[in-house]
Every structure is written in C-alpha cells, then in structure tokens.
Tab-separated table of C-alpha atoms in Angstrom:
chain	number	residue	atom	x	y	z
A	201	VAL	CA	30.265	7.043	21.182
A	202	GLU	CA	27.969	5.508	18.626
A	203	VAL	CA	29.030	6.147	14.995
A	204	TYR	CA	26.679	5.571	12.116
A	205	THR	CA	28.662	3.882	9.412
A	206	GLU	CA	25.622	3.193	7.068
A	207	LEU	CA	22.573	5.143	6.091
A	208	PRO	CA	19.189	3.552	6.354
A	209	GLU	CA	17.606	1.985	3.282
A	210	ILE	CA	16.305	4.344	0.609
A	211	ILE	CA	13.429	3.187	-1.559
A	212	HIS	CA	12.586	4.754	-4.906
A	213	ASN	CA	9.078	4.561	-6.340
A	214	GLU	CA	7.722	6.027	-9.511
A	215	TYR	CA	4.072	7.216	-9.930
A	216	PHE	CA	2.999	7.528	-13.495
A	217	ILE	CA	-0.121	9.469	-14.305
A	218	PRO	CA	-1.811	10.079	-17.745
A	219	LEU	CA	-2.077	13.466	-19.412
A	220	SER	CA	-5.556	14.960	-19.369
A	221	THR	CA	-7.394	15.648	-22.655
A	222	THR	CA	-6.487	19.325	-22.257
A	223	GLN	CA	-2.852	18.488	-21.628
A	224	GLN	CA	-2.732	16.094	-24.605
A	225	LYS	CA	-3.947	18.819	-26.930
A	226	MET	CA	-1.483	21.415	-25.527
A	227	TYR	CA	1.312	18.908	-25.661
A	228	LYS	CA	0.696	18.185	-29.298
A	229	GLU	CA	0.626	21.881	-30.144
A	230	ILE	CA	3.980	22.521	-28.394
A	231	ASN	CA	5.478	19.414	-29.894
A	232	ASN	CA	4.421	20.643	-33.380
A	233	ASN	CA	6.111	24.018	-32.629
A	234	ILE	CA	9.335	22.191	-31.787
A	235	MET	CA	9.237	20.124	-35.027
A	236	ASN	CA	8.622	23.299	-37.114
A	237	LEU	CA	11.565	25.026	-35.424
A	238	VAL	CA	13.778	22.024	-36.094
A	239	GLN	CA	12.768	21.820	-39.696
A	240	LYS	CA	13.634	25.526	-40.043
A	241	GLU	CA	17.008	24.759	-38.324
A	242	GLU	CA	16.117	27.296	-35.649
A	243	MET	CA	17.663	25.143	-32.944
A	244	SER	CA	18.622	27.585	-30.318
A	245	GLU	CA	16.580	29.459	-27.671
A	246	GLY	CA	13.225	28.915	-29.323
A	247	VAL	CA	13.469	25.127	-29.149
A	248	LEU	CA	14.761	25.215	-25.533
A	249	ASN	CA	11.782	27.462	-24.539
A	250	GLN	CA	9.366	25.022	-26.158
A	251	ILE	CA	10.917	22.113	-24.314
A	252	MET	CA	10.610	23.934	-21.083
A	253	TYR	CA	6.888	24.539	-21.848
A	254	LEU	CA	6.499	20.786	-22.375
A	255	ARG	CA	8.009	20.081	-19.026
A	256	GLU	CA	5.913	22.718	-17.211
A	257	LEU	CA	2.826	21.369	-18.868
A	258	CYS	CA	3.578	17.846	-17.510
A	259	ASN	CA	3.328	19.361	-13.990
A	260	SER	CA	0.155	21.349	-14.654
A	261	PRO	CA	-1.464	23.152	-17.639
A	262	ARG	CA	-1.994	26.042	-15.188
A	263	LEU	CA	1.690	26.786	-15.375
A	264	LEU	CA	1.115	27.870	-18.925
A	265	ASN	CA	-2.364	29.266	-18.552
A	266	SER	CA	-3.553	30.195	-15.152
A	267	ASP	CA	-7.146	30.459	-16.371
A	268	LEU	CA	-7.436	26.724	-16.777
A	269	ALA	CA	-9.122	24.656	-14.148
A	270	GLU	CA	-7.033	21.478	-14.350
A	271	ASN	CA	-4.284	21.019	-11.796
A	272	GLY	CA	-2.146	18.332	-13.469
A	273	LYS	CA	-0.092	16.496	-10.905
A	274	VAL	CA	-1.444	18.408	-7.910
A	275	PRO	CA	-4.247	15.946	-6.966
A	276	GLU	CA	-1.884	13.032	-7.214
A	277	VAL	CA	0.726	14.695	-5.051
A	278	ILE	CA	-1.904	15.648	-2.495
A	279	GLU	CA	-3.082	12.016	-2.316
A	280	ILE	CA	0.370	10.832	-1.679
A	281	VAL	CA	0.798	13.435	1.063
A	282	LYS	CA	-2.429	12.155	2.697
A	283	GLN	CA	-1.202	8.609	2.465
A	284	PHE	CA	2.001	9.413	4.386
A	285	SER	CA	1.426	12.477	6.512
A	286	SER	CA	-0.278	10.816	9.521
A	287	GLU	CA	2.979	9.045	10.398
A	288	HIS	CA	5.744	10.721	8.387
A	289	LYS	CA	7.181	14.189	7.629
A	290	ILE	CA	7.372	14.932	3.931
A	291	VAL	CA	9.588	17.153	1.805
A	292	ILE	CA	8.155	18.089	-1.598
A	293	PHE	CA	10.480	19.437	-4.374
A	294	SER	CA	9.608	21.316	-7.540
A	295	GLN	CA	11.826	23.551	-9.626
A	296	TRP	CA	8.901	25.755	-10.391
A	297	THR	CA	7.638	27.995	-7.680
A	298	LYS	CA	4.437	28.501	-9.605
A	299	PHE	CA	3.742	24.760	-9.092
A	300	LEU	CA	4.492	25.062	-5.388
A	301	ASP	CA	1.880	27.819	-5.271
A	302	LEU	CA	-0.658	25.354	-6.799
A	303	LEU	CA	0.289	22.793	-4.079
A	304	LYS	CA	0.010	25.484	-1.435
A	305	GLU	CA	-3.553	26.251	-2.521
A	306	GLU	CA	-4.593	22.602	-2.127
A	307	LEU	CA	-2.800	22.126	1.161
A	308	ILE	CA	-4.624	25.132	2.584
A	309	ASN	CA	-7.959	23.746	1.163
A	310	ASN	CA	-7.299	20.437	2.988
A	311	THR	CA	-6.238	22.314	6.207
A	312	MET	CA	-2.814	20.623	6.235
A	313	ASP	CA	-0.002	22.463	8.007
A	314	PHE	CA	3.064	23.158	5.959
A	315	VAL	CA	6.058	25.494	5.583
A	316	GLN	CA	7.978	26.678	2.492
A	317	ILE	CA	11.656	26.997	1.642
A	318	ARG	CA	12.208	28.962	-1.603
A	319	GLY	CA	14.761	31.297	-3.098
A	320	ASP	CA	12.354	34.213	-2.835
A	321	ILE	CA	11.826	33.853	0.920
A	322	ALA	CA	13.857	36.021	3.278
A	323	GLN	CA	16.636	34.217	5.143
A	324	GLU	CA	15.016	34.937	8.572
A	325	VAL	CA	11.730	33.465	7.518
A	326	ARG	CA	13.514	30.565	5.888
A	327	GLU	CA	15.294	29.720	9.163
A	328	GLU	CA	12.038	30.019	11.134
A	329	ASN	CA	10.298	27.642	8.724
A	330	ILE	CA	13.083	25.086	9.011
A	331	VAL	CA	12.855	25.245	12.819
A	332	LYS	CA	9.074	24.863	12.679
A	333	PHE	CA	9.283	21.803	10.370
A	334	ASN	CA	11.933	20.187	12.503
A	335	THR	CA	10.257	20.761	15.808
A	336	ASN	CA	6.545	21.124	15.418
A	337	PRO	CA	4.861	17.717	15.325
A	338	ASN	CA	1.806	19.155	13.515
A	339	THR	CA	3.876	20.659	10.643
A	340	ARG	CA	4.383	17.539	8.530
A	341	ILE	CA	4.950	19.078	5.062
A	342	LEU	CA	7.783	21.194	3.620
A	343	LEU	CA	7.585	22.714	0.151
A	344	SER	CA	10.988	23.447	-1.391
A	345	SER	CA	12.305	24.830	-4.630
A	346	ASP	CA	15.716	23.862	-5.834
A	347	ALA	CA	16.905	27.439	-5.221
A	348	GLY	CA	16.021	27.143	-1.560
A	349	ASN	CA	17.342	23.697	-0.732
A	350	MET	CA	21.104	24.186	-0.338
A	351	GLY	CA	22.341	23.560	3.172
A	352	LEU	CA	19.208	22.032	4.499
A	353	ASN	CA	19.312	19.307	7.119
A	354	LEU	CA	15.944	17.751	7.300
A	355	GLN	CA	16.534	14.294	8.762
A	356	VAL	CA	13.275	14.601	10.709
A	357	ALA	CA	11.560	13.790	7.288
A	358	ASP	CA	11.600	10.326	5.752
A	359	VAL	CA	9.538	10.887	2.660
A	360	LEU	CA	10.564	12.994	-0.339
A	361	ILE	CA	8.445	13.701	-3.397
A	362	HIS	CA	9.982	14.771	-6.718
A	363	CYS	CA	7.271	16.648	-8.574
A	364	ASP	CA	9.495	17.133	-11.588
A	365	LEU	CA	12.776	16.028	-12.995
A	366	LEU	CA	16.114	17.864	-13.415
A	367	TRP	CA	18.496	17.265	-16.256
A	368	ASN	CA	21.417	16.707	-13.855
A	369	PRO	CA	21.097	13.420	-11.856
A	370	GLN	CA	23.466	14.796	-9.185
A	371	LYS	CA	21.010	17.588	-8.378
A	372	MET	CA	18.326	14.948	-7.894
A	373	VAL	CA	20.636	13.208	-5.518
A	374	GLN	CA	21.202	16.560	-3.709
A	375	ARG	CA	17.396	16.838	-3.223
A	376	GLU	CA	17.361	13.424	-1.604
A	377	GLY	CA	20.427	14.196	0.430
A	378	ARG	CA	18.407	16.801	2.409
A	379	ILE	CA	16.809	13.863	4.305
A	380	HIS	CA	18.977	10.776	3.500
A	381	ARG	CA	22.063	11.784	5.444
A	382	ILE	CA	23.947	11.168	8.604
A	383	GLY	CA	21.419	11.397	11.493
A	384	GLN	CA	18.540	9.797	9.530
A	385	LYS	CA	17.271	6.772	11.515
A	386	ASN	CA	14.313	5.775	9.360
A	387	ARG	CA	13.959	4.093	6.019
A	388	VAL	CA	13.519	6.821	3.352
A	389	ASN	CA	10.834	6.803	0.730
A	390	VAL	CA	11.556	8.772	-2.455
A	391	ILE	CA	8.609	9.127	-4.814
A	392	THR	CA	8.880	10.546	-8.357
A	393	VAL	CA	5.671	11.663	-9.953
A	394	MET	CA	5.751	11.622	-13.764
A	395	THR	CA	3.374	11.824	-16.718
A	396	GLN	CA	3.115	8.897	-19.123
A	397	ASP	CA	4.257	9.016	-22.701
A	398	THR	CA	5.824	12.482	-22.348
A	399	ILE	CA	9.213	14.109	-22.292
A	400	GLU	CA	9.448	13.190	-18.633
A	401	GLU	CA	9.870	9.530	-19.402
A	402	LYS	CA	12.674	10.423	-21.784
A	403	VAL	CA	14.367	12.637	-19.230
A	404	TYR	CA	14.021	9.885	-16.553
A	405	ALA	CA	15.584	7.330	-18.884
A	406	LEU	CA	18.416	9.827	-19.505
A	407	LEU	CA	18.911	10.368	-15.778
A	408	LYS	CA	19.049	6.583	-15.117
A	409	SER	CA	21.635	6.122	-17.944
A	410	LYS	CA	23.790	9.019	-16.585
A	411	ALA	CA	23.613	7.553	-13.100
A	412	ASP	CA	24.512	4.035	-14.359
A	413	LEU	CA	27.467	5.430	-16.265
A	414	PHE	CA	28.667	7.363	-13.242
A	415	ASN	CA	28.378	4.275	-11.011
A	416	GLN	CA	30.291	2.202	-13.647
A	417	ILE	CA	33.097	4.732	-13.759
A	418	ILE	CA	33.407	4.710	-9.956
A	419	GLU	CA	33.424	0.859	-9.960
A	420	ASP	CA	36.141	0.848	-12.680
A	421	GLU	CA	38.164	3.257	-10.666
A	422	ASP	CA	37.856	1.063	-7.531
C-alpha cells in the first residue's frame, strides 16, 4: 500500500491591484469617519463597523452601494480564472456572499460552469454541488464562503483564490486545507488578491507576523 508522507508543493502568489478613483474617494471618507470616532474616543462598535466597510470596499464598492457600476476585484479574479480554468479546477473563497454574487454574475456572463458552497445553501444542494465539482470535468470553478467550507475535501482542485483576508491566519490555512491535503497529487497554487495602499496590506502584514510567530514557537518547542 502506497502511503503519502508529504504533500505536494504549495506556491503562494499575491496579486496587488490599485483602488479606482471611486474607491479612493470612498476609502478616504470612511477613513475620516474612523479618525473622527477615535478622536471622540468612541472606540467600540462604530469603529469596527467602519473598518469592516473599508475591507468590503477593497473587494468592491458595490458591496457598499449596489447602484455603482464598478466591480472592484471582480475583473481581476475573472482574469485569473480564465488563465487557469482550461487545465485546472479552482476554488474561490470570500467571506462576503455579496461578493460571491458579483463573481457569479460575471461567471454567467462568461458562460463558465461553476457551483457554490455557502452557509445559506441547503445541505442537500451543497452535497450535490460538491459531487458535481469533483466529478464533472466541465465544472471547473467552486465559489465558497467561509461559512460553507468546513468539512470540504476538494483535492480535485489545485488552484485556490483568496478574494479577501481573514484576521485569523489559521482560518486562511483552513481555506487552503480544502485542497492541500492528503490525496492531492498536484502542485497547489494559492493566489491572494489585494488592493494596494489599503487596510488589506496591513492585515496581510499582520497575518504574516502571526504565522511567523506561530512557526517560531513550534520550532522552539521542537
């Protein structure tokens, strides 16, 4: 019996995209709101809400105002999908289902076959979608929210796209663990799409420092 003792290589790539003019204006307004709340020492829920708005804005201004035409990261993510989908299966993660809906619109417009795994999808449909993704060669894209990803075994995919960042680095690792696990035979590409000069760069730096600290603790224990 052949036993896999090591997982295939995992490669991490970062894609940085600039904020649009509309996003820059909205970002400045929200940032000013945060500074005003801080100066007033109103440091609780209001500040946290504004920070969440900043993070949503980085994904797409349409998450804050559905009447806007700009799609934020959506075109970039679709281009990455086009680059890989002819030879690879792809799992796309976002913590915001509204952003998954924007991606869904564009995938339909580009006649690309996909399935979804989300917390608001019935268990029966969820299982059908997993089977379709794992077995249908034409279904090359799976959209997943973090609420829907627990317990997924998706080794058929070897590309994962992070559309946004989570505060907890272990939850990012859990995303990647859906495809980079025992049974995976291919090199895994993990792509993180971020906006330049925004809170996302700060969160990413924080995630890396947390991960480095964790690894250092483990090495010290060893």
